[in-house]
XYZ file of C-alpha atoms in Angstrom:
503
model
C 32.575 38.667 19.160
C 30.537 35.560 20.047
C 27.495 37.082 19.589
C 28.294 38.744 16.123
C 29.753 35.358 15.461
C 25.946 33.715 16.271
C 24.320 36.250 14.218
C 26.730 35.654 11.219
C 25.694 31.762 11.435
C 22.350 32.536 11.760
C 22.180 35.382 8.615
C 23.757 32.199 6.577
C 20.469 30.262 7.409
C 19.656 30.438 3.270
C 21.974 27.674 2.987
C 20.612 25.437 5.784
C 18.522 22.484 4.482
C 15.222 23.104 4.703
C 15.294 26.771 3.877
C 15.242 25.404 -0.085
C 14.242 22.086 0.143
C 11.646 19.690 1.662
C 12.850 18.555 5.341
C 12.264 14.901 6.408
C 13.436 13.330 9.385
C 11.928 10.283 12.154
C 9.036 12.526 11.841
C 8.589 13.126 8.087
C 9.415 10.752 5.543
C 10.415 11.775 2.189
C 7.169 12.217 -0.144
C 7.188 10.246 -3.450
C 9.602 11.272 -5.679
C 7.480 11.426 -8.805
C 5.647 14.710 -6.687
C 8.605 16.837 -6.331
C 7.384 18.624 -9.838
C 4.407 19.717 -8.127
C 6.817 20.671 -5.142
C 9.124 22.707 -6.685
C 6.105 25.206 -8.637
C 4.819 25.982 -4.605
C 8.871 26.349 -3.758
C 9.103 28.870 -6.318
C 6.396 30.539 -5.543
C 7.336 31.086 -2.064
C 10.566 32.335 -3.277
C 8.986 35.249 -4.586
C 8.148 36.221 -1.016
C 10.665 39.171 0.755
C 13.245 37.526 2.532
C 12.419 38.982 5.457
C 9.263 37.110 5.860
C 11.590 34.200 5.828
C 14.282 34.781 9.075
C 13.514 33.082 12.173
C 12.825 35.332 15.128
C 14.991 33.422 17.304
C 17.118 29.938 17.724
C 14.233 28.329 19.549
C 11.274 29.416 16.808
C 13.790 28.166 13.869
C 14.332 24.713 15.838
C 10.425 24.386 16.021
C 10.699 25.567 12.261
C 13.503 23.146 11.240
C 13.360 20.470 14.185
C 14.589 18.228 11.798
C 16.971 19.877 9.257
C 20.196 17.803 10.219
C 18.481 14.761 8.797
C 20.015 15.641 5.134
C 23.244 16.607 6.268
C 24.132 18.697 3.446
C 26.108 21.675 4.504
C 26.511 20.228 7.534
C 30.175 20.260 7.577
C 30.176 24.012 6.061
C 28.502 25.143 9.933
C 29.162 22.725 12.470
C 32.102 24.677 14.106
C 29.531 27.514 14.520
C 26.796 25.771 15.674
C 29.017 23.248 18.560
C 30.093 26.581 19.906
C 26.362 27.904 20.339
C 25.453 24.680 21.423
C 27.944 24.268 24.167
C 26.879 27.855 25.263
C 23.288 26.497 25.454
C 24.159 23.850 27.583
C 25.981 25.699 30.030
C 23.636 28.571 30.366
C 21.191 25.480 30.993
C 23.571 23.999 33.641
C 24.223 27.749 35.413
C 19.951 27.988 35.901
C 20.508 24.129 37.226
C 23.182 25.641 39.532
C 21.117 28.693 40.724
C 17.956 25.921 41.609
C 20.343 23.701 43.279
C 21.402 27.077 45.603
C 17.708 27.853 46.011
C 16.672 24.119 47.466
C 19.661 24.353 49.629
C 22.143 22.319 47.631
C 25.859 22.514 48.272
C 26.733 24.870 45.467
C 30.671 23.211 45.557
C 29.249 20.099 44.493
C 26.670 21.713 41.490
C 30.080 24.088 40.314
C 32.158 21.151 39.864
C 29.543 19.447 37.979
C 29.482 22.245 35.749
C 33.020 22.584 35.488
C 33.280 18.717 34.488
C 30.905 18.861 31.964
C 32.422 18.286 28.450
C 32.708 21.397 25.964
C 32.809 19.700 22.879
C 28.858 18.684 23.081
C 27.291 16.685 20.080
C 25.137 17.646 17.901
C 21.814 16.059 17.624
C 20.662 15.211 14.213
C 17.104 14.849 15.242
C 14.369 14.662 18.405
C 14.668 10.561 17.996
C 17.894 10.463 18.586
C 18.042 12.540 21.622
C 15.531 9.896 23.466
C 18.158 7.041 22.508
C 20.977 9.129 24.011
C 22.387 7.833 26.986
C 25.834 8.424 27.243
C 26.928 11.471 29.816
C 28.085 13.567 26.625
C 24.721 13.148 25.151
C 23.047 14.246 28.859
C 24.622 17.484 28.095
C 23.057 18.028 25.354
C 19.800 16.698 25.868
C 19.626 19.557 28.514
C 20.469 21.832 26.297
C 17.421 21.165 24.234
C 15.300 20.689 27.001
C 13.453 23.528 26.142
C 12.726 22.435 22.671
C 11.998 18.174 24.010
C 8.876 20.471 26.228
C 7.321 20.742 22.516
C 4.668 18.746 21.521
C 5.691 15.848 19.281
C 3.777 14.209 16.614
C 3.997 10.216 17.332
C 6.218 8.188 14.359
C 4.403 5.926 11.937
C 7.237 4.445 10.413
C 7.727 4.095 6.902
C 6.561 0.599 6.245
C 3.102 0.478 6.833
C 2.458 -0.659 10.356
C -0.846 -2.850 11.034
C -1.895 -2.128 14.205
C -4.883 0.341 13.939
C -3.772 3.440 14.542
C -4.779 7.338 12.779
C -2.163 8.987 11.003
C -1.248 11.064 14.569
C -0.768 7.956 16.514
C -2.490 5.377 18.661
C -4.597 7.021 21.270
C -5.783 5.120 24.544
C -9.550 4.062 24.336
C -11.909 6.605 24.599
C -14.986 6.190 26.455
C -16.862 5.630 23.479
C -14.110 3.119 22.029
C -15.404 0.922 25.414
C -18.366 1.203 24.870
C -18.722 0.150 21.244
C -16.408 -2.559 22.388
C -19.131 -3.554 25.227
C -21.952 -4.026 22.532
C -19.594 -6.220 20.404
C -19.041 -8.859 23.593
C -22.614 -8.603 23.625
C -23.912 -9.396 20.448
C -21.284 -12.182 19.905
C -21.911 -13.409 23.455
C -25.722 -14.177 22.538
C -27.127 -17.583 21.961
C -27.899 -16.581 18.110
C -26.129 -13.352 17.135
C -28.365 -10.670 15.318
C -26.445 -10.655 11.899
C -27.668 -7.565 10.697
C -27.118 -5.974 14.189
C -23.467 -6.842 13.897
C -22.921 -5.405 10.472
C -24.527 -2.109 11.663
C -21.763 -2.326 14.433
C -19.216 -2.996 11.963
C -20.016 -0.509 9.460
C -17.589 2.417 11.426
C -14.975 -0.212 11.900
C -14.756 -3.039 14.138
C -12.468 -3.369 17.831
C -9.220 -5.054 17.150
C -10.171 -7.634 20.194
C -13.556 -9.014 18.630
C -12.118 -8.673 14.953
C -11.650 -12.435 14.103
C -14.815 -13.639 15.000
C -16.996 -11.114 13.820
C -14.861 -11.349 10.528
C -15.947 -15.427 10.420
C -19.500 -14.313 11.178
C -19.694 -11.841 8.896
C -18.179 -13.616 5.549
C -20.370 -16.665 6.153
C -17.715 -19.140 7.361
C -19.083 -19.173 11.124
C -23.116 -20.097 11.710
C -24.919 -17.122 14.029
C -25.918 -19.739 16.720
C -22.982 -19.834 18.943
C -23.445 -23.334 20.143
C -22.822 -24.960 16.293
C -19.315 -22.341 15.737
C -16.683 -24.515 17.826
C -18.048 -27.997 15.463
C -18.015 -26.140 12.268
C -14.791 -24.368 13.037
C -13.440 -27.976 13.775
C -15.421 -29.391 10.691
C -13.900 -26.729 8.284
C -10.750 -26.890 9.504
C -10.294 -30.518 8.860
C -11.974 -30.357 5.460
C -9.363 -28.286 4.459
C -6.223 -30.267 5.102
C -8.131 -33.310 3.644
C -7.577 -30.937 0.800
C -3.846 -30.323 1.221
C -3.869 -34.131 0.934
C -5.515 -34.823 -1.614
C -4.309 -31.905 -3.838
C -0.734 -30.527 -2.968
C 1.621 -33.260 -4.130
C 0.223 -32.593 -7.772
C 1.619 -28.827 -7.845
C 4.933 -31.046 -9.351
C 2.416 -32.728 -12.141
C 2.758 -30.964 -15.585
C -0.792 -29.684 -15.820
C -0.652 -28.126 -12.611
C 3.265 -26.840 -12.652
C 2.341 -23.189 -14.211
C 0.026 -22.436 -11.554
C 1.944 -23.103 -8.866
C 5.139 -21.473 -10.504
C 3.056 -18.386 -11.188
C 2.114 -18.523 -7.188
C 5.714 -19.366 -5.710
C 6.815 -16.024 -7.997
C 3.624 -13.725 -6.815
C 4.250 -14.761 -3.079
C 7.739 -12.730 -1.903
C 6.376 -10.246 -3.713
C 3.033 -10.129 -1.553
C 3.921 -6.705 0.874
C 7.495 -6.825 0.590
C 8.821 -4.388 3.028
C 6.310 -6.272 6.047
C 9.063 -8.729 7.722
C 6.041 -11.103 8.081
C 5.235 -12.155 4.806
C 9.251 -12.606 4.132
C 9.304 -15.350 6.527
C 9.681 -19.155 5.009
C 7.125 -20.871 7.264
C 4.327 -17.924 6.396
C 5.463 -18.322 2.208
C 4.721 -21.815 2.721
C 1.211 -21.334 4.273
C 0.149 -18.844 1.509
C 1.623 -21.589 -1.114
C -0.950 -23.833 0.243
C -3.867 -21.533 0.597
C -3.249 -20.340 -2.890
C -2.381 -23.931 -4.971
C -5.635 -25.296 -3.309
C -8.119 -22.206 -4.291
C -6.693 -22.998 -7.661
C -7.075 -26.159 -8.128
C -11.091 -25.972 -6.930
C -11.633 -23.621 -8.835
C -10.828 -24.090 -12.051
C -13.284 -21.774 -14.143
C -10.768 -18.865 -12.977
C -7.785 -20.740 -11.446
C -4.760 -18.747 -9.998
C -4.532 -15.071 -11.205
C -2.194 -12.086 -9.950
C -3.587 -10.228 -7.565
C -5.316 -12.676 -5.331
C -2.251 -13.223 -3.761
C -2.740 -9.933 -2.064
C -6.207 -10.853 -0.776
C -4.925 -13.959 1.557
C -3.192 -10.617 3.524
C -5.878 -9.031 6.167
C -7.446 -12.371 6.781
C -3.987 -13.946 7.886
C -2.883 -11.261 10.113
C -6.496 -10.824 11.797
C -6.703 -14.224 12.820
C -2.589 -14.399 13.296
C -3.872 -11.333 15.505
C -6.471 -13.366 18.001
C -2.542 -14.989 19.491
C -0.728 -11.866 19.491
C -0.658 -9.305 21.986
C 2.106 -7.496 20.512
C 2.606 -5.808 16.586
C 2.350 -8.688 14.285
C 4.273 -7.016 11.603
C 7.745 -8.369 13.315
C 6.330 -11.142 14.671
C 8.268 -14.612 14.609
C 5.193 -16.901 13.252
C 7.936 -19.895 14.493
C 7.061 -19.551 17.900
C 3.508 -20.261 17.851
C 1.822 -23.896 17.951
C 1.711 -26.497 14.918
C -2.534 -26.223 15.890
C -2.351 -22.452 15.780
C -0.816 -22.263 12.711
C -2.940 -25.223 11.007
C -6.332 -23.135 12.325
C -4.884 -19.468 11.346
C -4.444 -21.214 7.672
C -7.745 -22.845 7.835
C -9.431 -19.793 8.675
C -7.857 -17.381 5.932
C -8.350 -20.322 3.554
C -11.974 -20.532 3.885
C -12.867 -16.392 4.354
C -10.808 -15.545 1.340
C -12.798 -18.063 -0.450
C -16.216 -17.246 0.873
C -15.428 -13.239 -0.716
C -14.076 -14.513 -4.181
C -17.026 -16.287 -4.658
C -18.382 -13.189 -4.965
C -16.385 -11.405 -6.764
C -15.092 -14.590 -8.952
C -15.915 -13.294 -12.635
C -12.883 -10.763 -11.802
C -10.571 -13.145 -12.253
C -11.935 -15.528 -14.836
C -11.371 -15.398 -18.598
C -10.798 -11.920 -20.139
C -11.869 -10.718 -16.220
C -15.099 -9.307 -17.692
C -15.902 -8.184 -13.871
C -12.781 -6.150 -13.743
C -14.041 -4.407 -17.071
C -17.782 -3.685 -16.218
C -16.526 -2.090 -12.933
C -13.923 -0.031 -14.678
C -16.399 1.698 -17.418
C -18.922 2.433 -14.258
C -16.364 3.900 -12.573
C -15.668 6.142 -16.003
C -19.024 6.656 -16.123
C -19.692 7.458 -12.570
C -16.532 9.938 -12.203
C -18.132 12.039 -15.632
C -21.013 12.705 -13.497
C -19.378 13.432 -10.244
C -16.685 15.543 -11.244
C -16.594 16.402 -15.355
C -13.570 18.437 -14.641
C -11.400 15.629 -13.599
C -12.764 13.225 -16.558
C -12.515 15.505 -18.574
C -8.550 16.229 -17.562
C -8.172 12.376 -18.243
C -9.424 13.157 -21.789
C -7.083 15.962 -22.435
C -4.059 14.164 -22.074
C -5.471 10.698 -23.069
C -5.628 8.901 -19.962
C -8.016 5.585 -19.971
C -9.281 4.741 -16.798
C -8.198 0.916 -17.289
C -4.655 1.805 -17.093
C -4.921 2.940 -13.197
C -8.564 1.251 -12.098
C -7.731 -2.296 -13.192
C -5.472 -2.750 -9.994
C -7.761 -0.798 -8.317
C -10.587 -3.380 -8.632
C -8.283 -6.345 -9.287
C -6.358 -5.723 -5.684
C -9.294 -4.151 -3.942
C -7.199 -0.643 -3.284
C -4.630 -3.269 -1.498
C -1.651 -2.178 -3.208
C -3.064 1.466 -3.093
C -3.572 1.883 0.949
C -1.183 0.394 4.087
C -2.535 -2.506 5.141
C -3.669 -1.486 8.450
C -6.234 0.721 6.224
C -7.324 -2.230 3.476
C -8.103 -4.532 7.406
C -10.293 -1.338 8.610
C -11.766 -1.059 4.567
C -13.100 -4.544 4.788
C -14.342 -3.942 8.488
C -17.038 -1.994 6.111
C -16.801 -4.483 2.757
C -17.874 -7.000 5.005
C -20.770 -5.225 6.646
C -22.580 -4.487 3.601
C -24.901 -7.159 1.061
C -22.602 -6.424 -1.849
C -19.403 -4.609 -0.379
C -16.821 -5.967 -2.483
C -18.670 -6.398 -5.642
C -20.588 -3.443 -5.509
C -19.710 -0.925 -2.972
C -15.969 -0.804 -3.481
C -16.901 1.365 -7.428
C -18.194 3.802 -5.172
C -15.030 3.594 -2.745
C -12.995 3.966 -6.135
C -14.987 7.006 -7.475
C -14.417 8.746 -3.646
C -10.685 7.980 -3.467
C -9.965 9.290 -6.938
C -12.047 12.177 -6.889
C -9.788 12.551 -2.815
C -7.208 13.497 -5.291
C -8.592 16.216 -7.674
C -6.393 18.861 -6.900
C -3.304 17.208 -7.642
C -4.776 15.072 -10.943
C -5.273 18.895 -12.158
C -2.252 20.021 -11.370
C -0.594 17.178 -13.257
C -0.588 18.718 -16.866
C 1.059 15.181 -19.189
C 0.427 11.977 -19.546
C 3.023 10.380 -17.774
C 3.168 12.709 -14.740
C -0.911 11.818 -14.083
C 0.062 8.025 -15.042
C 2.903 7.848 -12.104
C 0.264 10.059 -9.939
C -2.271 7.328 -9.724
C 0.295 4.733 -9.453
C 1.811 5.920 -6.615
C -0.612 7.742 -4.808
C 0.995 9.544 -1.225
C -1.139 7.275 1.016
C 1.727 5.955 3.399
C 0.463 7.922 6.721
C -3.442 7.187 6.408
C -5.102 6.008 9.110
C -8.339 5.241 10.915
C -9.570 9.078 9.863
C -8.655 9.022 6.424
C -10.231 5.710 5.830
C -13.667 6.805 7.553
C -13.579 9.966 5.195
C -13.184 7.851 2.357
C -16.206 5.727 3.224
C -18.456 8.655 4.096
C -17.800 9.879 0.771
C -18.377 6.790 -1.381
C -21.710 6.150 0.632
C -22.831 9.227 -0.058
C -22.210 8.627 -3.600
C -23.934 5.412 -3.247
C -27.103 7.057 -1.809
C -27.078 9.399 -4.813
C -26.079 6.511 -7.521
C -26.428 3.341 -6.698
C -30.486 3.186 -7.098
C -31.199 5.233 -9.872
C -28.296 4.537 -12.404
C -30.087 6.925 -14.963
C -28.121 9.583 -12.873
C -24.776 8.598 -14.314
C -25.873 7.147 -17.688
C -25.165 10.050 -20.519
């Protein structure tokens, strides 16, 4: 009866999530919203399929199948009677095998049936493989050996949702590689030397630079630190000073009339600067980004403050926040650090975030006539590239300025995790021109990353929300190196003869 009982469950398995819907647990967050159309044209399609195709061969293949199916917890109720009872089942037959290895290595068998007799019947069920590792309890023992079977799987580390910084690939953090140490080696080396080789370092950089020699090659290599290693500790204390001479001299007028819209516009921009990263919600880290911002401002007037550079104060503070933290810095309490720390870490951003606007400035001045050339290259460059694509844009009326102005005005920021935009500008900042002129051909790669689904999308507003809310969330160190392969080759091919993408 038990075992026609089982089967019955089982048969029912059409009504179990993830038989007809997407499954997302710890281990697979939801995808956007805005590309369940695109979802539900592949669901019906597999539909179509016999149902046999469809069954699970046994309970342990449809676990691996649906290792995460109690995360929605819709029907849940409907079969939880049936599915306790199989557990509990599980769990003994589990404890019985305990019981026969106990016999065989000569282990009082009274003590190993009593233990079975006094384990609970009325097992829980385990919504998902991340909650079985915080089980501790001995009713949730019971059941972790019942799953022991299915724990022996492989499992795929968890990035959570909000985009961690810590370099990492989309399958987790692996431990150095022999290579890693070695490319790690030739960075102590380089920056060790009397007068670092500056175009030797940027050749390092290129594939992305080691999380430990990050901050100073990052000063070296946007100008703020001199190559001769003897002069960096007097400039670094030269700058640094320089800069709160500024904060005096400049920050008490933010409450003057001519200066009260900039800094209004700033104290609005800055909670909204990576909102789900605890960091950058913390007063104390507001304030510093208040004071980087007002003062870039006010010495620059030709552009002042504009939205979007805001987001560029980001990967400079959390590399150099990064040279005193051993652990993640996107929880970190920026409280417990030093008043000298701090003042240095602010210093520092200030002065590298100036050092690239200056080269990118006519972004963000009048009219942004930057922004505009590098959006009707990027038009230009896509037509040649991939006519299909432009030519989809066409159809349905889409102008590039309507996705590529953030794209150029935030540098991809708002477009990629963050721990992807630090390993982008490992790159940016190892070539002449990186984020004036390489980043088009970044652009151009990362759209053209996303052909299939811009073709699938067949209306305006579905391609609109596409590119505004591309599925980037689990990229990593991989993706990122793709993405730069790509627009390099792209560069080889475009960037010196520019007859190749002129109609």
């Amino acid at each position: 009866m038990a075992a026609e009982s089982s089967k019955q469950f089982w048969k029912r398995s059409a009504k179990l999530p993830g038989s007809i819907q997407p499954v997302y647990g710890a281990q697979h967050p939801p995808l956007d919203p805005r590309l369940t159309k695109n979802f539900i044209k592949e669901r019906s399609k597999g539909n179509a399929l016999p149902l046999k195709n469809k069954k699970a061969s046994s309970f342990h293949e449809f676990a691996r199948n649906t290792s995460d199916a109690w995360d929605i917890g819709d029907d849940e109720d409907e079969d939880f009677s049936s599915f306790q009872t199989l557990n509990s089942k599980v769990a003994k037959a589990t404890a019985a095998q305990v019981l026969e290895n106990h016999s065989k290595l000569r282990v009082k068998p009274e003590r190993a049936q009593s233990a079975l007799s006094e384990m609970p019947t009325n097992c829980k069920v385990i919504k998902s493989s991340s909650e079985a590792q915080l089980a501790r309890s001995p009713e949730d023992a019971c059941v972790r050996n019942a799953l022991h079977k299915q724990q022996s799987l492989p499992l795929r580390p968890i990035i959570p949702l909000v985009a961690r910084i810590s370099d990492q690939n989309a399958s987790g953090a692996p431990p150095m590689t022999v290579r890693e140490k070695t490319r790690l080696e030739k960075f102590r080396q380089l920056l060790s030397s009397h007068n670092t080789d500056l175009d030797e370092l940027r050749k390092c950089s290129w594939p992305g630079v080691p999380r430990e020699v990050r901050p100073v090659t990052w000063r070296l290599l946007s100008g703020y630190l001199p190559a001769n290693k003897e002069r960096r500790k007097l400039t670094l204390q030269r700058k640094r000073e320089e800069y709160f001479g500024f904060i005096e001299q400049y920050y008490d007028s933010r409450n003057e009339e001519h200066h009260q819209d900039t800094y209004r516009q700033i104290h609005i921009d800055i909670p909204r600067t990576n909102p789900l990263i605890p960091l950058f919600q913390q007063p104390l880290v507001q304030e510093i980004f208040e004071r980087i911002l007002f003062i870039w401002a006010i010495r620059h007037p030709a552009s002042g403050y504009v939205q979007g550079i805001n987001d560029l104060v980001t990967p400079f503070f959390v590399v150099f926040l990064s040279e005193h933290v051993e652990e993640d810095v996107e929880n970190f309490d920026v409280t417990t650090l030093s008043q000298d720390v701090l003042r240095s870490i602010e210093a520092d951003s200030f002065w590298c975030m100036s050092k690239l606007l200056d080269g990118i400035q006519d972004n963000y001045t009048f009219a942004q006539p930057g922004i505009q050339k590098k959006v009707k290259a990027l038009e230009e460059l896509v037509s040649r590239i991939d006519e299909q694509v432009h030519n989809h844009f066409r159809k349905y009326e889409v102008e590039y300025l309507q996705f590529a102005f953030r794209w150029m005005n935030n540098l991809l920021m708002r477009e990629l995790p963050l721990r992807c935009t630090i390993r982008l500008w490992d790159t940016y900042q190892s070539e002449q021109e990186g984020f004036s002129h390489f980043h088009l051909y970044v652009c151009a790669a990362f759209l053209i990353k996303w052909r299939k689904e811009i073709l699938d999308e067949e209306d305006f507003q579905g391609l609109l929300m596409l590119l505004q809310n591309l599925p980037t969330i689990h990229w990593g160190n991989e993706e990122i190196g793709l993405l730069l392969a790509e627009a390099y080759r792209l560069k080889y091919m475009f960037a010196d003869a520019p007859n190749h993408y002129r109609r």
